[in-house]
N, CA and C atoms as an extended XYZ file, in Angstrom:
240
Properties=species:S:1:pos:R:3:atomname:S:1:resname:S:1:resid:I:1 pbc="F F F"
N        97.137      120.029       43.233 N   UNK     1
C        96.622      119.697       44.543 CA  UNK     1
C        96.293      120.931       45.371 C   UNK     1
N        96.931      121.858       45.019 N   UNK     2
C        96.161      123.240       45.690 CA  UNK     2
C        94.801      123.572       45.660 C   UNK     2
N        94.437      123.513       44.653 N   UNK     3
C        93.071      123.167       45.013 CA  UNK     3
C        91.755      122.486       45.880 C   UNK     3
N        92.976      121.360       46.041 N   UNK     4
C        92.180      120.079       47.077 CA  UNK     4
C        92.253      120.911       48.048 C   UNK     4
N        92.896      121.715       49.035 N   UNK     5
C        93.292      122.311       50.173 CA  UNK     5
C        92.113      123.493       50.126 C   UNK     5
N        91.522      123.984       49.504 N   UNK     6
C        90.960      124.902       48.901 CA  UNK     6
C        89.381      124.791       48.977 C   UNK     6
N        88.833      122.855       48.459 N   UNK     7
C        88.236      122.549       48.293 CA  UNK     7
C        87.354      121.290       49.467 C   UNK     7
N        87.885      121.610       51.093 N   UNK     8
C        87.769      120.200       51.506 CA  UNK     8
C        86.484      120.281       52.155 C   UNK     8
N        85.816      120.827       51.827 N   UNK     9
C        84.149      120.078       51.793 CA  UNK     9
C        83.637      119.465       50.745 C   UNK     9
N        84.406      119.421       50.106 N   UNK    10
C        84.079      118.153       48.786 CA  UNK    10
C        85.024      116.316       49.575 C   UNK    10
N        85.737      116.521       50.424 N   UNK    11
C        86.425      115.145       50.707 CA  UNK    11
C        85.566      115.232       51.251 C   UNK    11
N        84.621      113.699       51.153 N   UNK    12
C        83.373      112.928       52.476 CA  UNK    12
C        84.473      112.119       53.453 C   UNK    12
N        85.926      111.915       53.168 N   UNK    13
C        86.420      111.158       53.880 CA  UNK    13
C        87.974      110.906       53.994 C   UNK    13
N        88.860      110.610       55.022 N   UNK    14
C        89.823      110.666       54.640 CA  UNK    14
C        90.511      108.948       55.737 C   UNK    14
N        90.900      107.699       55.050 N   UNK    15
C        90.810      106.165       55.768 CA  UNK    15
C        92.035      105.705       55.302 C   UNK    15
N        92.255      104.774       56.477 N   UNK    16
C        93.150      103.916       55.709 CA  UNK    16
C        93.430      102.683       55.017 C   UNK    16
N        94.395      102.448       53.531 N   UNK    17
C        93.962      101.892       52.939 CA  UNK    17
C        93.856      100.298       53.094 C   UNK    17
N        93.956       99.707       53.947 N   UNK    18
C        94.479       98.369       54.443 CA  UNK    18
C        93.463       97.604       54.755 C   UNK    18
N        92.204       98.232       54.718 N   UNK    19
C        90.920       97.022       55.059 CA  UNK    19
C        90.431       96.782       54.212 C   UNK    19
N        89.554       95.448       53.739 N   UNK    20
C        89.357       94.781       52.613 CA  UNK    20
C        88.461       95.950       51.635 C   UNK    20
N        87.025       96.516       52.662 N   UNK    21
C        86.262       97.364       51.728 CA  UNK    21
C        87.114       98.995       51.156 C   UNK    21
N        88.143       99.059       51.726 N   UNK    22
C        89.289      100.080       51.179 CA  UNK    22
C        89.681       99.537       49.804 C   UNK    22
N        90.178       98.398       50.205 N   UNK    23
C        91.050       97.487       49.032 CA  UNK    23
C        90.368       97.979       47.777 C   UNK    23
N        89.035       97.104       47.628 N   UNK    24
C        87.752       97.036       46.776 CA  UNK    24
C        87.301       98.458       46.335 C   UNK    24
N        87.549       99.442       47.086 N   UNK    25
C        86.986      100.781       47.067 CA  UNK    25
C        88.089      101.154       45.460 C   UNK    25
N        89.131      101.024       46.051 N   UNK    26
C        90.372      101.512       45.268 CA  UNK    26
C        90.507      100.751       43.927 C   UNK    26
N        90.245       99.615       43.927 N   UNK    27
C        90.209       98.643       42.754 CA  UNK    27
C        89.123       99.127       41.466 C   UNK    27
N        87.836       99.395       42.238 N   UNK    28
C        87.065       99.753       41.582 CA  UNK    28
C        87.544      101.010       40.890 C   UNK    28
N        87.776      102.093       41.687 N   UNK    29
C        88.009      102.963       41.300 CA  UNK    29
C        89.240      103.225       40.068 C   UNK    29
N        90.317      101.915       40.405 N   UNK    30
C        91.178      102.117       38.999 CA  UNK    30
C        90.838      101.968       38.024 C   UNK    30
N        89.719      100.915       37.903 N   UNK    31
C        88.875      100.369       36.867 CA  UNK    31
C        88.264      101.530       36.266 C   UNK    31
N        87.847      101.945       36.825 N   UNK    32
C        86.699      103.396       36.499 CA  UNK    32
C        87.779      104.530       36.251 C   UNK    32
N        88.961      104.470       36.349 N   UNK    33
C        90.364      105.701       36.036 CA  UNK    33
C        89.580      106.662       36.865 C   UNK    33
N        89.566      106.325       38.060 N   UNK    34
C        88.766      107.537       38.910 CA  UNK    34
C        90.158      107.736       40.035 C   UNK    34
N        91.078      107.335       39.569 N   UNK    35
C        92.299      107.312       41.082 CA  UNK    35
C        92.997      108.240       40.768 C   UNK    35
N        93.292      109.315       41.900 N   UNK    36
C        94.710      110.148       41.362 CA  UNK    36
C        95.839      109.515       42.348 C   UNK    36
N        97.261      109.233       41.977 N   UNK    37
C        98.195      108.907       43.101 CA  UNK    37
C        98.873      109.814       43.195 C   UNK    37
N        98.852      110.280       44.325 N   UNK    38
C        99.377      111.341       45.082 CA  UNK    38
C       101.032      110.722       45.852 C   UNK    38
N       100.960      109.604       45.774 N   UNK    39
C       102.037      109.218       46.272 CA  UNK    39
C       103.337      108.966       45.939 C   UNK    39
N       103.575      109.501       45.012 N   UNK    40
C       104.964      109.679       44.357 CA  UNK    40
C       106.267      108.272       44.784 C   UNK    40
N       105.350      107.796       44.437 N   UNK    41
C       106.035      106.095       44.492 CA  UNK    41
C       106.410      105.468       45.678 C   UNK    41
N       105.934      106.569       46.701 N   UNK    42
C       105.900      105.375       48.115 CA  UNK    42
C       104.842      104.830       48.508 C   UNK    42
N       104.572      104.397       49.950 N   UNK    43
C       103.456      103.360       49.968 CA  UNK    43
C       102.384      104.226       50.428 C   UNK    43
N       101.157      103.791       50.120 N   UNK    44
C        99.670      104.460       50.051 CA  UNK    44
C        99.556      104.045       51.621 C   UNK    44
N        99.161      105.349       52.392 N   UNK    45
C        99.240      104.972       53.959 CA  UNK    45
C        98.282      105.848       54.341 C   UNK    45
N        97.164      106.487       53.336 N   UNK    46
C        96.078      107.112       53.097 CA  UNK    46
C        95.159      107.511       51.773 C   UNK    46
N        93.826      107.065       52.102 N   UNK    47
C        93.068      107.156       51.174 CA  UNK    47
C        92.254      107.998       51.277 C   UNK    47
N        91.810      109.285       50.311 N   UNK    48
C        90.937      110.562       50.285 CA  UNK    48
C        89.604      110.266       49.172 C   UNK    48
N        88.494      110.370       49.965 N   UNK    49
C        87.668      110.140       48.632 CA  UNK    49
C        86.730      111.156       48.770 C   UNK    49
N        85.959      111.653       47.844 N   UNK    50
C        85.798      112.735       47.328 CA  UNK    50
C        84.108      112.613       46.770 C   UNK    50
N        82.880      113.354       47.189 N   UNK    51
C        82.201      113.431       46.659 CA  UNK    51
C        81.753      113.197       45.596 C   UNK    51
N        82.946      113.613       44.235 N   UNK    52
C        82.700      113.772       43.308 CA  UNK    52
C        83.474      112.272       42.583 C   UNK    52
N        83.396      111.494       43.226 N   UNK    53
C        83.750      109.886       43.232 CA  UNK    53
C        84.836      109.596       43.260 C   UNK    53
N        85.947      110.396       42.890 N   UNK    54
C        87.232      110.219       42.775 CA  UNK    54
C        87.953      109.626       44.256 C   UNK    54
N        88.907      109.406       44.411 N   UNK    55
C        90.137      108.783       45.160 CA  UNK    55
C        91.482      109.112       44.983 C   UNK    55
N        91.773      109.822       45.952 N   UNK    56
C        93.104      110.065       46.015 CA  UNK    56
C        93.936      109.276       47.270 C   UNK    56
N        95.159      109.115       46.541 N   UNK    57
C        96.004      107.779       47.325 CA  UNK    57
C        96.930      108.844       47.603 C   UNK    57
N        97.367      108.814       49.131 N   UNK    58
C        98.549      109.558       49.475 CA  UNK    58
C        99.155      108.698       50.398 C   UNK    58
N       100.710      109.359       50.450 N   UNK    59
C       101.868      108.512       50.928 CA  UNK    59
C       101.611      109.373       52.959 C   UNK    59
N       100.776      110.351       52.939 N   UNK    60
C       100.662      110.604       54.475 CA  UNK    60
C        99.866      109.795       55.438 C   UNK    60
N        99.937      109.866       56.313 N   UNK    61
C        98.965      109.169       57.454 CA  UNK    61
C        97.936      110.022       57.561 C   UNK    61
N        96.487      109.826       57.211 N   UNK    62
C        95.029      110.087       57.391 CA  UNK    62
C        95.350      111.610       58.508 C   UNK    62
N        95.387      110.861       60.064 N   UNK    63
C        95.891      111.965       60.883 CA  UNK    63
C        96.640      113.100       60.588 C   UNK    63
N        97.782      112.915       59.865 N   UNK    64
C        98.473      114.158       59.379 CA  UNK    64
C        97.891      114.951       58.079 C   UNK    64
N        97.215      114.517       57.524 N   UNK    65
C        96.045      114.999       56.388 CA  UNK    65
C        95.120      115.639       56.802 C   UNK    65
N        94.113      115.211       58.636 N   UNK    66
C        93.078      115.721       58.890 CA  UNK    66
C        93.623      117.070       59.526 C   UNK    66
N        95.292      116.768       60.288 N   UNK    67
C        95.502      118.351       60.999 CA  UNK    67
C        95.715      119.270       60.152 C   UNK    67
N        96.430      118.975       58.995 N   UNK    68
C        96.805      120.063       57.481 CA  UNK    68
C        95.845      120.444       57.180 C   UNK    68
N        94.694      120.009       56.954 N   UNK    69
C        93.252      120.264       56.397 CA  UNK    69
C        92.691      121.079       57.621 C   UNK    69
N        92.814      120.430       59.138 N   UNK    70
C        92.040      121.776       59.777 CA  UNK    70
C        92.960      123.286       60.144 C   UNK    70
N        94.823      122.642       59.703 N   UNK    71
C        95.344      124.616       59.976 CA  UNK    71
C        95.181      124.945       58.932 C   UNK    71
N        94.690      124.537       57.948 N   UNK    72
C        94.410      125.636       56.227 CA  UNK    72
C        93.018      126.130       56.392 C   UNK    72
N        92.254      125.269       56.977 N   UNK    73
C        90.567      125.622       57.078 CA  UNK    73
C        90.078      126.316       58.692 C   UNK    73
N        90.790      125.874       59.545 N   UNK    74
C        90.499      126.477       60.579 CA  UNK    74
C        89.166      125.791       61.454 C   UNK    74
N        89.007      124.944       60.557 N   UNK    75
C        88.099      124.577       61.132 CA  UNK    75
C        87.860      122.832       62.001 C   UNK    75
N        86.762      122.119       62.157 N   UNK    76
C        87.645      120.854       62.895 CA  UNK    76
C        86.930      120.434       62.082 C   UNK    76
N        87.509      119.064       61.572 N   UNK    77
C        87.061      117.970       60.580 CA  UNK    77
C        87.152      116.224       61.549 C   UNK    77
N        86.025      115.878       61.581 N   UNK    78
C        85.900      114.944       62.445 CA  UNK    78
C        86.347      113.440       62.011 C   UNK    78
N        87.269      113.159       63.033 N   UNK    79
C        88.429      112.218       63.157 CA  UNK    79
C        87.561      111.053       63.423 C   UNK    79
N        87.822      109.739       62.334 N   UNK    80
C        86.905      108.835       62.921 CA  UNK    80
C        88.066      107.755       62.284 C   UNK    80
């Protein structure tokens, strides 16, 4: 995952996973073995998806993902 930190102009997005087109997003994506789980067996309370089609499921809140991502980058990543 160091890399991901490294790499975040490749995430188009960072949501949470609880609305139906999330749901569907993620489903598909297991289907396709395009998911990494980042969540080390707790509950998915953020979803990262990635240019390069992939999906990553993490156990953080979106918000605490977008501030980590802007003190490593310095830069602002827009909160929606």
């Amino acid at each position: 995952l160091g890399d991901v930190y490294k790499r975040q102009d490749k995430i188009v997005a960072v949501i949470q996973p609880d609305s139906a087109p999330a749901k569907r997003m993620i489903q598909k994506a297991k289907e396709e073995e395009c998911v990494v789980d980042a969540t080390q067996g707790r509950r998915t309370r953020a979803v990262i998806i990635t240019n390069a089609g992939y999906i990553v499921l993490s156990a953080l809140q979106p918000d605490t993902l977008t501030g980590r991502f802007n003190e490593i980058s310095g830069n602002k990543l827009s909160e929606e």
